[in-house]
mmCIF file of C-alpha atoms and ligand atoms in Angstrom:
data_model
loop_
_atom_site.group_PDB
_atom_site.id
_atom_site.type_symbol
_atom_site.label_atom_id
_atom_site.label_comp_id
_atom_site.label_asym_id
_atom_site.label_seq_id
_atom_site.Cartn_x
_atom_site.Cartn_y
_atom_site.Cartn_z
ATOM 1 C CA UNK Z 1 -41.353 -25.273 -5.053
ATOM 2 C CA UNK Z 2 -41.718 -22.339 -2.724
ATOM 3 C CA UNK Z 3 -40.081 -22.291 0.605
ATOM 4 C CA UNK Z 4 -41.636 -19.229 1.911
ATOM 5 C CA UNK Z 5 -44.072 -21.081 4.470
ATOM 6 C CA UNK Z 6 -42.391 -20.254 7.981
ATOM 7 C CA UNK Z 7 -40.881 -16.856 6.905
ATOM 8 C CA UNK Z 8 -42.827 -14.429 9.454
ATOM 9 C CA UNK Z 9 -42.296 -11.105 11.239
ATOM 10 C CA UNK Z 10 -40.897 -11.775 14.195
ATOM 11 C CA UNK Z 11 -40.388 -10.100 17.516
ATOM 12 C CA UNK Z 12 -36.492 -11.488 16.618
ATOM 13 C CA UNK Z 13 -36.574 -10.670 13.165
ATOM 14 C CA UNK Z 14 -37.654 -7.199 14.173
ATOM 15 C CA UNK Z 15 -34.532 -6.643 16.469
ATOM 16 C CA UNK Z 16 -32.554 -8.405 13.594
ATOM 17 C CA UNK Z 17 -33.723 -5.782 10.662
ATOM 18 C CA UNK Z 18 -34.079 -2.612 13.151
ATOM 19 C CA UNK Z 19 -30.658 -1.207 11.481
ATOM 20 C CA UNK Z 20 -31.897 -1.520 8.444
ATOM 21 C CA UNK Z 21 -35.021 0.084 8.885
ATOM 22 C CA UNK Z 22 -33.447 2.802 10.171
ATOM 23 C CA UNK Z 23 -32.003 3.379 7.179
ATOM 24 C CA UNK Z 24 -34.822 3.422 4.597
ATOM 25 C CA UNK Z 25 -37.755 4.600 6.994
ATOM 26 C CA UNK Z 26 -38.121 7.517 4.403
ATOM 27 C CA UNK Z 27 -38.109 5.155 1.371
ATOM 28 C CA UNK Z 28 -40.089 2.432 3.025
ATOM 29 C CA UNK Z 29 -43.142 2.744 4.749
ATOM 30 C CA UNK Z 30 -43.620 0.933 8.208
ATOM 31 C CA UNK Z 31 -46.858 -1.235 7.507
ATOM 32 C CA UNK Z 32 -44.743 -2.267 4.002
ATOM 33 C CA UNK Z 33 -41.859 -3.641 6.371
ATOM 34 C CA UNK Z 34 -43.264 -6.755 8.125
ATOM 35 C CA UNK Z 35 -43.095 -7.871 4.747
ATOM 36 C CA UNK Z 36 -39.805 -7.343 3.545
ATOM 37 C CA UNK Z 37 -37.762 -8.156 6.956
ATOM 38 C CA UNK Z 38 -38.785 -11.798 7.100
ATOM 39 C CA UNK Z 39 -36.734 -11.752 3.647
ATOM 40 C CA UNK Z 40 -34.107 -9.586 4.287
ATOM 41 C CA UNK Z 41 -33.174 -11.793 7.133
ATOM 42 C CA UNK Z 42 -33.102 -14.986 5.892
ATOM 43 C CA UNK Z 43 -31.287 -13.763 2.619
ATOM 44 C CA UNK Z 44 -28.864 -12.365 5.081
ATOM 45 C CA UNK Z 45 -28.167 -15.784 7.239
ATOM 46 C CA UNK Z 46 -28.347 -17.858 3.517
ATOM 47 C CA UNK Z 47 -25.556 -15.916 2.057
ATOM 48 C CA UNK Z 48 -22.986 -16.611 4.704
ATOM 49 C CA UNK Z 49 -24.055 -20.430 4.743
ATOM 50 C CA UNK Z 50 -23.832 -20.309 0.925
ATOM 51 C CA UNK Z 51 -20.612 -18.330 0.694
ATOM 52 C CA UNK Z 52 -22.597 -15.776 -1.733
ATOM 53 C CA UNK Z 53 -22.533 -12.116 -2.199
ATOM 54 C CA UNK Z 54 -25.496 -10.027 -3.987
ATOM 55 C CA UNK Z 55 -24.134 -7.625 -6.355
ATOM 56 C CA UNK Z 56 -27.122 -4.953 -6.771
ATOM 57 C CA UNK Z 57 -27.213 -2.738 -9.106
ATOM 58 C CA UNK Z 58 -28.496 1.036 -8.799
ATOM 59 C CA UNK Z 59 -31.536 0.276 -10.734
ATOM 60 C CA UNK Z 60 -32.964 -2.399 -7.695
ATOM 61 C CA UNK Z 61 -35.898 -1.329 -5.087
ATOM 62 C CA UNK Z 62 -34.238 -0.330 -1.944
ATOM 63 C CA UNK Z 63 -35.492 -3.202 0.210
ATOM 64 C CA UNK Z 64 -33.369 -4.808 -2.163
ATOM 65 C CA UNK Z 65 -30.631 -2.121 -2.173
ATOM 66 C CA UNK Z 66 -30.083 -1.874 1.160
ATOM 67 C CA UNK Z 67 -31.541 -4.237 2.643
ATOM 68 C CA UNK Z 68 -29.449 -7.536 1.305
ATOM 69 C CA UNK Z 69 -26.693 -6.050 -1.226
ATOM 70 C CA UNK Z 70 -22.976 -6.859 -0.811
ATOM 71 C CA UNK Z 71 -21.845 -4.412 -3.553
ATOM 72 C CA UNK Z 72 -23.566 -1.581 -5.073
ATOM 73 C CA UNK Z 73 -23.387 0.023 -8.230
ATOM 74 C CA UNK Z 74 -23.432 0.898 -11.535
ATOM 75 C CA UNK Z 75 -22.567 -1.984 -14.084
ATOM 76 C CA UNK Z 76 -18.883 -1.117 -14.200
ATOM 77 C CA UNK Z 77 -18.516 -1.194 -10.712
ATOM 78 C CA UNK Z 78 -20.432 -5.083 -10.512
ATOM 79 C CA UNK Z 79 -18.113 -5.725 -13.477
ATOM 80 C CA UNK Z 80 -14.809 -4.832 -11.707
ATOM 81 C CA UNK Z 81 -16.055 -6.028 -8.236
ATOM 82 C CA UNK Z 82 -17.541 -9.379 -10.070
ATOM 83 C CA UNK Z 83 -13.945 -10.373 -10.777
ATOM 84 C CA UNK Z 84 -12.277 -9.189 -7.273
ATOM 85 C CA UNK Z 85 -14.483 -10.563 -4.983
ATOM 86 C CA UNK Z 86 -13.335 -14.517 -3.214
ATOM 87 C CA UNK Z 87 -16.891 -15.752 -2.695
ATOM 88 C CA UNK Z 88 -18.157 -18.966 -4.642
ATOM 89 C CA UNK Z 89 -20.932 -17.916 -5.304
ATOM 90 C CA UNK Z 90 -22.394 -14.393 -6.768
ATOM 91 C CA UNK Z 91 -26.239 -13.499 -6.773
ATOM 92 C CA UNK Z 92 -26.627 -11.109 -9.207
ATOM 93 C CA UNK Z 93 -29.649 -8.400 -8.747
ATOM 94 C CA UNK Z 94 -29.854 -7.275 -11.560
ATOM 95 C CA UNK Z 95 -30.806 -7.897 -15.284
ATOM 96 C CA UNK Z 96 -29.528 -10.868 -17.466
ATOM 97 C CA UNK Z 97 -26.527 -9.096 -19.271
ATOM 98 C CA UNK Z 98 -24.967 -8.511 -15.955
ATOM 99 C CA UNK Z 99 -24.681 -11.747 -14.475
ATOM 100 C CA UNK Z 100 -23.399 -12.564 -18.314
ATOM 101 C CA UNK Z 101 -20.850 -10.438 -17.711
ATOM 102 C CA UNK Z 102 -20.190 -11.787 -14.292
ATOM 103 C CA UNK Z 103 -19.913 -15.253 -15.556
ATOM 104 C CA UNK Z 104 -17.726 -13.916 -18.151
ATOM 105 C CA UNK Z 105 -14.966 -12.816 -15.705
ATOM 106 C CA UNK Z 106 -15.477 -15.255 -13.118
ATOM 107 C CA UNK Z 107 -16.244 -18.780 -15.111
ATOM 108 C CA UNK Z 108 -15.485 -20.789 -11.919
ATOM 109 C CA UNK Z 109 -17.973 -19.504 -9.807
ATOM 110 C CA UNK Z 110 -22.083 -20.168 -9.549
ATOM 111 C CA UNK Z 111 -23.511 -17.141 -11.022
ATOM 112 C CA UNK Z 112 -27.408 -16.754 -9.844
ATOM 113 C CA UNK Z 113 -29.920 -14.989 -11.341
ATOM 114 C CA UNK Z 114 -32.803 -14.291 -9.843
ATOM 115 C CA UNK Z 115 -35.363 -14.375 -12.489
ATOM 116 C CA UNK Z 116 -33.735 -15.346 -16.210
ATOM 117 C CA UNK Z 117 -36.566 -13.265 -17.946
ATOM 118 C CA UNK Z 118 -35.108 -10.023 -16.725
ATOM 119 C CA UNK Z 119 -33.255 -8.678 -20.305
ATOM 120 C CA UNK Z 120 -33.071 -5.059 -21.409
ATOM 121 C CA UNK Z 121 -34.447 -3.765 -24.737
ATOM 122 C CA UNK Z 122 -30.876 -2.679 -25.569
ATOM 123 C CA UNK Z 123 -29.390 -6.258 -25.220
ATOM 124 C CA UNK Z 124 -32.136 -7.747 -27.598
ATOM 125 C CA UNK Z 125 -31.872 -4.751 -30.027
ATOM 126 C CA UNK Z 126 -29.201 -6.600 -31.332
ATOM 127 C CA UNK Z 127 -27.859 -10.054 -32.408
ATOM 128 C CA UNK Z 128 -24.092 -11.582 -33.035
ATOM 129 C CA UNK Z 129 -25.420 -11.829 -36.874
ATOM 130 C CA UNK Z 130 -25.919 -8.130 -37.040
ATOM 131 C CA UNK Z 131 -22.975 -7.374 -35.667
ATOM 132 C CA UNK Z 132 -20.817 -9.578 -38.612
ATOM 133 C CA UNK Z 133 -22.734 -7.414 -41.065
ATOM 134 C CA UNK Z 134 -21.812 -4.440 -40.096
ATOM 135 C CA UNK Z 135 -18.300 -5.624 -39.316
ATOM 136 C CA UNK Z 136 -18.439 -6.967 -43.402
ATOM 137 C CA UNK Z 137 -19.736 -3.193 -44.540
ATOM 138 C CA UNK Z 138 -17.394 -1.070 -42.147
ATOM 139 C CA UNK Z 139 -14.190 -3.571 -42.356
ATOM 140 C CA UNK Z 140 -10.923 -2.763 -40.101
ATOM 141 C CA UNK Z 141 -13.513 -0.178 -38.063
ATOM 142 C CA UNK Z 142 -13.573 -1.327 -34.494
ATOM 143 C CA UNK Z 143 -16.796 -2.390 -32.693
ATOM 144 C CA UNK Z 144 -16.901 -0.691 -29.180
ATOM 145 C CA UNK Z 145 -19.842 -2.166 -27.587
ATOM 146 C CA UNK Z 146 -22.002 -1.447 -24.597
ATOM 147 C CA UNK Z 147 -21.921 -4.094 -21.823
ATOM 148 C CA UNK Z 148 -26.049 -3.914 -22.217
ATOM 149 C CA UNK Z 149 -25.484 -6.547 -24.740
ATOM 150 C CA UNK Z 150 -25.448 -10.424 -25.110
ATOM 151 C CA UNK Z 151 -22.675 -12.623 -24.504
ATOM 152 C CA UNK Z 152 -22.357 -13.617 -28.232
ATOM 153 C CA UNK Z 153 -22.622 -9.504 -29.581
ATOM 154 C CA UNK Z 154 -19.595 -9.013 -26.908
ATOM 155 C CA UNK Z 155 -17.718 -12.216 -28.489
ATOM 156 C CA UNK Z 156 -18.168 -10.411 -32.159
ATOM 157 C CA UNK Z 157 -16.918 -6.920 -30.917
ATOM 158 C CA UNK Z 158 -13.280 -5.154 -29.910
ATOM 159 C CA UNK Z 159 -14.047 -4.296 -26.826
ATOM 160 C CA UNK Z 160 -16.649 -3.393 -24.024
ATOM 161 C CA UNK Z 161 -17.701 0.081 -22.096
ATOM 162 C CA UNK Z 162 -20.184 0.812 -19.598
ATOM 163 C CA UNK Z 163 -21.595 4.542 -19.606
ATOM 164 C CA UNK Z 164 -19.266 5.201 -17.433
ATOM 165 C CA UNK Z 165 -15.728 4.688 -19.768
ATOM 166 C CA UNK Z 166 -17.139 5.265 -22.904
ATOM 167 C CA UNK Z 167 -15.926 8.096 -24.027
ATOM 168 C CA UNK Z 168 -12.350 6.890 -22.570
ATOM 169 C CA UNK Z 169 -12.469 3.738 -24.501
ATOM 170 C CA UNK Z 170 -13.311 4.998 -27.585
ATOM 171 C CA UNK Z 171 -10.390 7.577 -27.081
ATOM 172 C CA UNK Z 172 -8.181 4.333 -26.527
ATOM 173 C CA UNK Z 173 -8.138 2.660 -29.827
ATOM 174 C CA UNK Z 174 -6.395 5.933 -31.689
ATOM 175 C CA UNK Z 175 -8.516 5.554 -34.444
ATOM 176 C CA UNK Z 176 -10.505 8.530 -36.554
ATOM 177 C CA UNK Z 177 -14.114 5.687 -36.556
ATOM 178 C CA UNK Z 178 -15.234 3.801 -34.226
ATOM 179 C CA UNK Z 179 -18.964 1.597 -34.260
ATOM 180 C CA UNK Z 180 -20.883 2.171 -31.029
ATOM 181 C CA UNK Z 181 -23.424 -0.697 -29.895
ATOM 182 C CA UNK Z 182 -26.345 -1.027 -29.761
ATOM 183 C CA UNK Z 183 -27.042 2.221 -28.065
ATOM 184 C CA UNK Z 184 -28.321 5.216 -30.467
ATOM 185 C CA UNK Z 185 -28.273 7.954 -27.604
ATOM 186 C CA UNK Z 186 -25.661 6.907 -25.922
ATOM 187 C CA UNK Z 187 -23.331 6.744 -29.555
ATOM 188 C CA UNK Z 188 -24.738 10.192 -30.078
ATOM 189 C CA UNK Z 189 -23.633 11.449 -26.651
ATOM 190 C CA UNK Z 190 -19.733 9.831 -27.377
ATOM 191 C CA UNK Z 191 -20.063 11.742 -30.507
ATOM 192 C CA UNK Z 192 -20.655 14.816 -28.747
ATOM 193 C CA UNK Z 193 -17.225 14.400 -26.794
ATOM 194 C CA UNK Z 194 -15.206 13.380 -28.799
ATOM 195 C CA UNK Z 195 -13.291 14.304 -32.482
ATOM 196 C CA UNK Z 196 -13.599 9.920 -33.041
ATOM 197 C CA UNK Z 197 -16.417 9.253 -35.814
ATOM 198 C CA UNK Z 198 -19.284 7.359 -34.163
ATOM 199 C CA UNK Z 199 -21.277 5.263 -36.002
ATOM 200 C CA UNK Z 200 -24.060 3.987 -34.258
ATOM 201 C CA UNK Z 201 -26.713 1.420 -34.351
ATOM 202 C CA UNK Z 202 -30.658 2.069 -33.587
ATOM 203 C CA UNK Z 203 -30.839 0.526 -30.459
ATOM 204 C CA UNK Z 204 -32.202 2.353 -27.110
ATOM 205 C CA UNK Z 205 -33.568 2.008 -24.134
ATOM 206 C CA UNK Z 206 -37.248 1.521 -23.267
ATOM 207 C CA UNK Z 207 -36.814 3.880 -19.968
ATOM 208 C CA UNK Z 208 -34.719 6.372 -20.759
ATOM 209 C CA UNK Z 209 -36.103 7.084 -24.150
ATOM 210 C CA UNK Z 210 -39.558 8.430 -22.851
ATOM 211 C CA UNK Z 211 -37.999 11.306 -20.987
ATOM 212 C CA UNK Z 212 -38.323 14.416 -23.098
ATOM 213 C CA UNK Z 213 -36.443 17.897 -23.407
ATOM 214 C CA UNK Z 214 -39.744 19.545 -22.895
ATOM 215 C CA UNK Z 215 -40.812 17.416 -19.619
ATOM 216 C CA UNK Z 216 -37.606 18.940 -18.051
ATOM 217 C CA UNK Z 217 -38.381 22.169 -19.268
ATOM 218 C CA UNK Z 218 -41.642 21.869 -17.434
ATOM 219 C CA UNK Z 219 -39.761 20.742 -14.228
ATOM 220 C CA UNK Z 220 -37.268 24.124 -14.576
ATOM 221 C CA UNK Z 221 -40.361 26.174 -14.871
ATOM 222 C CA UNK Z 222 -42.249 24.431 -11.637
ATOM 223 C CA UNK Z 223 -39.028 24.108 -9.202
ATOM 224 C CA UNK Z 224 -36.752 26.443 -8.613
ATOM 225 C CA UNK Z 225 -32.940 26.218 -8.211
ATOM 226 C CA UNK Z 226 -33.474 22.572 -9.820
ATOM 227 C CA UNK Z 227 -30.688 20.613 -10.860
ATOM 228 C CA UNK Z 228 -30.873 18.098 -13.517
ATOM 229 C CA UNK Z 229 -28.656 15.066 -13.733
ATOM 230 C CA UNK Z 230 -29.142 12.348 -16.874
ATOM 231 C CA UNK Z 231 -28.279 9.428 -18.030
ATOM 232 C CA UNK Z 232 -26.496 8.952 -21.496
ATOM 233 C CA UNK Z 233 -29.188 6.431 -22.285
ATOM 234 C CA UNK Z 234 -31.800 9.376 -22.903
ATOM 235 C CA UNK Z 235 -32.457 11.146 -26.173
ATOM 236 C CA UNK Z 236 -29.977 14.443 -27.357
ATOM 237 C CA UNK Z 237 -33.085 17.033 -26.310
ATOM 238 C CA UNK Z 238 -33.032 15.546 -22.775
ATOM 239 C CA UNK Z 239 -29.228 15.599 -22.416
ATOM 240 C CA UNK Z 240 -29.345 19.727 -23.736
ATOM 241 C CA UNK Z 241 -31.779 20.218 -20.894
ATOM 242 C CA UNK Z 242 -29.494 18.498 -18.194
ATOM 243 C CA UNK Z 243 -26.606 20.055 -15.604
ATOM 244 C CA UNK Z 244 -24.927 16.780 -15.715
ATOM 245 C CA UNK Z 245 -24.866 13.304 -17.726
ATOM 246 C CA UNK Z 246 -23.162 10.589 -16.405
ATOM 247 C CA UNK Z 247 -24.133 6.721 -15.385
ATOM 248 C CA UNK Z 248 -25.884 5.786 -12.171
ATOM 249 C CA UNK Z 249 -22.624 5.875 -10.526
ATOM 250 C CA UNK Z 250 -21.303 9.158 -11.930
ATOM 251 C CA UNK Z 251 -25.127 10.546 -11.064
ATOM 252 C CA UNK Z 252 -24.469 9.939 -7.797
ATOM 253 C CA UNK Z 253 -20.883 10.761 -6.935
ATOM 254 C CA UNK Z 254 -22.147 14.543 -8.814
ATOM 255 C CA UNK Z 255 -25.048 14.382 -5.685
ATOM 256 C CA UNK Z 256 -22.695 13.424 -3.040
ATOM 257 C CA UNK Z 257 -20.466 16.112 -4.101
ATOM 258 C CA UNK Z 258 -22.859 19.163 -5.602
ATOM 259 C CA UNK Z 259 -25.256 18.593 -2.700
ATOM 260 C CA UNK Z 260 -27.525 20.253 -4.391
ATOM 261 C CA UNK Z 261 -31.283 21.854 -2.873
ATOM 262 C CA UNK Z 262 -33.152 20.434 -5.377
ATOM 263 C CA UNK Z 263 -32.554 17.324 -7.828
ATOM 264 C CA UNK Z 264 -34.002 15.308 -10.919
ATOM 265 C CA UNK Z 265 -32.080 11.938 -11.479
ATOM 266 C CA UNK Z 266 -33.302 12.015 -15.107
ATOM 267 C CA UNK Z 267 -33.157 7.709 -14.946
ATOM 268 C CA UNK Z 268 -35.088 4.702 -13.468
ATOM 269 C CA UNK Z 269 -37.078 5.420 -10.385
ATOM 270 C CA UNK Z 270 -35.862 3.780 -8.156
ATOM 271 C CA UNK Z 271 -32.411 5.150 -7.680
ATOM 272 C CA UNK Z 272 -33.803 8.381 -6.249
ATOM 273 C CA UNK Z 273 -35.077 6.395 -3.460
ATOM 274 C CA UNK Z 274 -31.856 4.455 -3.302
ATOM 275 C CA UNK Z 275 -29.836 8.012 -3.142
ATOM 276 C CA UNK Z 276 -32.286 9.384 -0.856
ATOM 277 C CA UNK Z 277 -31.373 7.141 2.210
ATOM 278 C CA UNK Z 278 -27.986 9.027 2.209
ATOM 279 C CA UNK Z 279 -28.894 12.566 1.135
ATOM 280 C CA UNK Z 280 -31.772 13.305 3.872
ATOM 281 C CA UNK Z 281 -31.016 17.179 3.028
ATOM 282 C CA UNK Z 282 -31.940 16.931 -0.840
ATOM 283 C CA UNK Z 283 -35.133 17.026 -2.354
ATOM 284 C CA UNK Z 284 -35.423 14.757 -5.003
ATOM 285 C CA UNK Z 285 -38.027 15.445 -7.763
ATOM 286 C CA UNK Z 286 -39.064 11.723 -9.239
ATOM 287 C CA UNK Z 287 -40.553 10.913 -12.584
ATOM 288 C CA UNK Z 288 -41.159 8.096 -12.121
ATOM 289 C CA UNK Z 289 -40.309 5.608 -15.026
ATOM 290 C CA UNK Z 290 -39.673 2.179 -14.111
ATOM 291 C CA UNK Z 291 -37.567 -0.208 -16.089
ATOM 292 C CA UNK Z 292 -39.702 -3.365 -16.344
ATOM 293 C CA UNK Z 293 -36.977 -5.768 -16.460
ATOM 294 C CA UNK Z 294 -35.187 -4.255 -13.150
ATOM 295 C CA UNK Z 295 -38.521 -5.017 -11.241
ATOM 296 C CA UNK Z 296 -39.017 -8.548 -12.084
ATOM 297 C CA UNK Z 297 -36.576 -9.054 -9.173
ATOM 298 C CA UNK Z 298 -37.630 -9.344 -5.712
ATOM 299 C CA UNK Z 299 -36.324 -9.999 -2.378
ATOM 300 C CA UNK Z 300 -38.634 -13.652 -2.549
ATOM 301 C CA UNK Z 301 -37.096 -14.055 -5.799
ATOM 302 C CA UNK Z 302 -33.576 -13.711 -4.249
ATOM 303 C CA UNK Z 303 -34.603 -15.956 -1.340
ATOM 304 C CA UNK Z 304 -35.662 -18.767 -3.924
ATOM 305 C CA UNK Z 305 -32.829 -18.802 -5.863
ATOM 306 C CA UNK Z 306 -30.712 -19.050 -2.766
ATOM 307 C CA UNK Z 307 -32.578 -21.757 -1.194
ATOM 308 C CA UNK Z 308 -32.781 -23.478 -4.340
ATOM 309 C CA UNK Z 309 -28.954 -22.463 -5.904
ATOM 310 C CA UNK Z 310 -30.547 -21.698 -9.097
ATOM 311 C CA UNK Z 311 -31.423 -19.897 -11.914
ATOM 312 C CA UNK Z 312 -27.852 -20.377 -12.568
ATOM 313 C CA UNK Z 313 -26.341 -18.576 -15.822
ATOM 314 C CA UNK Z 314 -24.185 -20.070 -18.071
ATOM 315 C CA UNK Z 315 -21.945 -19.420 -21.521
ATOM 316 C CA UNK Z 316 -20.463 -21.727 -24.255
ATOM 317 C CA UNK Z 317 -17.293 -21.683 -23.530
ATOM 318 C CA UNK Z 318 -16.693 -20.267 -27.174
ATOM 319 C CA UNK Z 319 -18.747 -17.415 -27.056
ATOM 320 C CA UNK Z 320 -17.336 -17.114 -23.801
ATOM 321 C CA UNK Z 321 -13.789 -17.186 -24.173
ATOM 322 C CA UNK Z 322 -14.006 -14.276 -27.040
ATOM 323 C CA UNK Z 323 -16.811 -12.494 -24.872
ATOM 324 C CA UNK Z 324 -14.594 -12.126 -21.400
ATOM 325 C CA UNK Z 325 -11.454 -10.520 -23.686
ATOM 326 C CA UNK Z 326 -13.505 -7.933 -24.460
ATOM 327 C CA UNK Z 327 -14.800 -7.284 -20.981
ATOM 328 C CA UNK Z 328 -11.102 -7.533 -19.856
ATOM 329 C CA UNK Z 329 -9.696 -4.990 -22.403
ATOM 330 C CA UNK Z 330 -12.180 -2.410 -20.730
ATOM 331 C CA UNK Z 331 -11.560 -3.348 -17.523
ATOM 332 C CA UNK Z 332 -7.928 -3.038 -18.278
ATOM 333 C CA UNK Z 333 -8.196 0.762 -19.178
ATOM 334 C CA UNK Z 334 -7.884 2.548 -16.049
HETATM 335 P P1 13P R 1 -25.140 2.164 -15.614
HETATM 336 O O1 13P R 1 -23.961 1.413 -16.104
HETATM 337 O O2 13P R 1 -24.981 3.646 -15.747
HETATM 338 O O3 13P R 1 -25.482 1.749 -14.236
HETATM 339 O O4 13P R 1 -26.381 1.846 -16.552
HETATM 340 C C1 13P R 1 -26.936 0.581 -16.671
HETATM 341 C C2 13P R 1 -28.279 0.608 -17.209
HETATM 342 O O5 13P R 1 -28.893 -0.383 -17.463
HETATM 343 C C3 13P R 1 -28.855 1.914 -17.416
HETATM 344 O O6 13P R 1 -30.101 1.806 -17.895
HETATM 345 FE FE1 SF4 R 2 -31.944 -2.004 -20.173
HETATM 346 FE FE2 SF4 R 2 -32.965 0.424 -19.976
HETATM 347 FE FE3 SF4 R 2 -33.666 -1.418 -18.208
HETATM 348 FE FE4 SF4 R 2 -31.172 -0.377 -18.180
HETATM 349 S S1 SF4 R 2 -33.076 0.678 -17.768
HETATM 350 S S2 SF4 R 2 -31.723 -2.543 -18.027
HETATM 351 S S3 SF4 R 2 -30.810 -0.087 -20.365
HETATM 352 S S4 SF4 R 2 -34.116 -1.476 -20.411
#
């Protein structure tokens, strides 16, 4: 049932989302607004009734971003801050394997999720079947797998990364091989840094594979002094072309700190719009490639599942009980 009948703009909403406007007035435009605030506003008053924080990651619109997240970030930093934070209740903007993982390392609390069909073409590259195969035809090599993955392909694995620890947790395990799921580019990249064996599966991701070496190329040619950051997600030609490869959180700690002229956040759209809002003096160059799943989630999606206290995501406590170990050994590495 919707509940969206006496959300309106306002003269008091207005003063109430002012701030915030403020703040994204670049990213936003003004005759777009009157829509969002109504939202933004009541998410904000139903999350302190509710005793809920929205973890956002990168990856969400910045209505979304700004406008209503507790925590921001990159999915180890929802991961760690998942587990940390004292509210019942966690809204989780963001795609399904997140507020998996979220469940995972917080089983007592309500884990929402906005709108259940948003996956990622990494997590369903792969099933817990597949990975017992390849466990059966590589024995005693361990499974390092990407958190992009389900539940049950986490429960049948050593241990977790994000992009940002990979290459650390594959260092970890002292071993000469390692299996890297489900992520083909992203195995490739550990590979590339690292003297550990990778042997990878074919899975990618439906964004970040249809950036090419040669589109960059184009974008050196057309901008000058352009800097190129990318995400470990996209192919080897695309990572040759780029300054800097790192997740969304890495991406934008090199911004805050390179302040460079000109950038390219080789990666969904919407975080150059999120980074924006802080770096007025950059120029950000946008491709625009949007990752379907991201997008199914809105700010009246958010407001639903507030008002409502559902979608709410849950794990067999088998799966999850062998899942949330391998979460917490990555966690654990520092
Ligand atoms: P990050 O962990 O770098 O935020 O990446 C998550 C993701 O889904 C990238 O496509
Ligand atoms: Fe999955 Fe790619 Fe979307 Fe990230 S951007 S959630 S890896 S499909």
């Amino acid at each position: 049932m919707s509940h969206t009948a006496g959300l309106e703009y306002t003269p008091n909403v207005a003063l109430a989302t002012k701030h915030i406007y403020e703040r994204v007035k670049d990213v936003i435009p003004d005759f777009e607004w009157p829509v969002h605030a109504p939202y933004v506003a009541e998410i904000n008053r139903l999350k302190k009734e509710r005793n809920a924080v929205i973890l956002a990651h990168n990856y969400m619109t910045p209505e979304i971003f700004h406008g209503v997240a507790d925590i921001v970030g990159d999915s180890l930093a929802l991961a760690r801050k998942a587990s940390e934070t004292d509210a019942e209740v966690i809204v989780l903007a963001g795609v399904h394997f997140m507020a998996e993982t979220a469940k995972l390392l917080s089983p007592e609390k309500t884990v929402i999720m906005p709108d259940m069909k948003a996956g990622c073409s990494l997590a369903s590259s792969i099933t817990g079947a597949d990975v017992r195969l390849l466990r059966e035809k590589y024995p005693d090599v361990p499974v390092v797998t990407y958190v992009n993955t389900s539940a049950e392909v986490k429960a049948e694995s050593d241990i977790c990364c994000t992009s940002g620890n990979a290459v650390k947790i594959v260092e970890s395990l002292g071993v000469d091989r390692v299996i890297c799921l489900p992520d083909q580019y992203l195995a490739r990249y550990i590979a590339g840094q690292t003297d550990v064996e990778v042997i990878y599966w074919e899975g990618s991701c439906e964004v970040h594979e249809r950036f090419t070496g040669e589109e960059l190329r184009e974008y050196r040619q057309q901008f000058e002094k352009i800097v190129i950051v990318a995400h470990p997600e996209c192919p080897q030609d695309v990572l040759e072309e780029a300054d800097f490869v790192g997740s969304t959180a890495n991406m934008i700690n090199y911004v805050d700190d390179a302040q460079p002229e000109r950038v390219l956040l080789v990666t969904e759209c919407s975080m150059s719009d999120n980074v924006a809002v802080e770096h007025p003096n950059v120029n950000f160059i946008r491709p625009c490639n949007l990752c379907p799943h991201m997008k199914l989630i809105t700010l009246p999606k958010i407001y639903e599942a507030l008002i409502n206290m559902s979608p709410t995501v849950e794990v067999s406590p088998i799966i999850a009980e062998r899942a949330a170990i391998t979460v917490e050994k990555m966690l654990a590495i520092k």
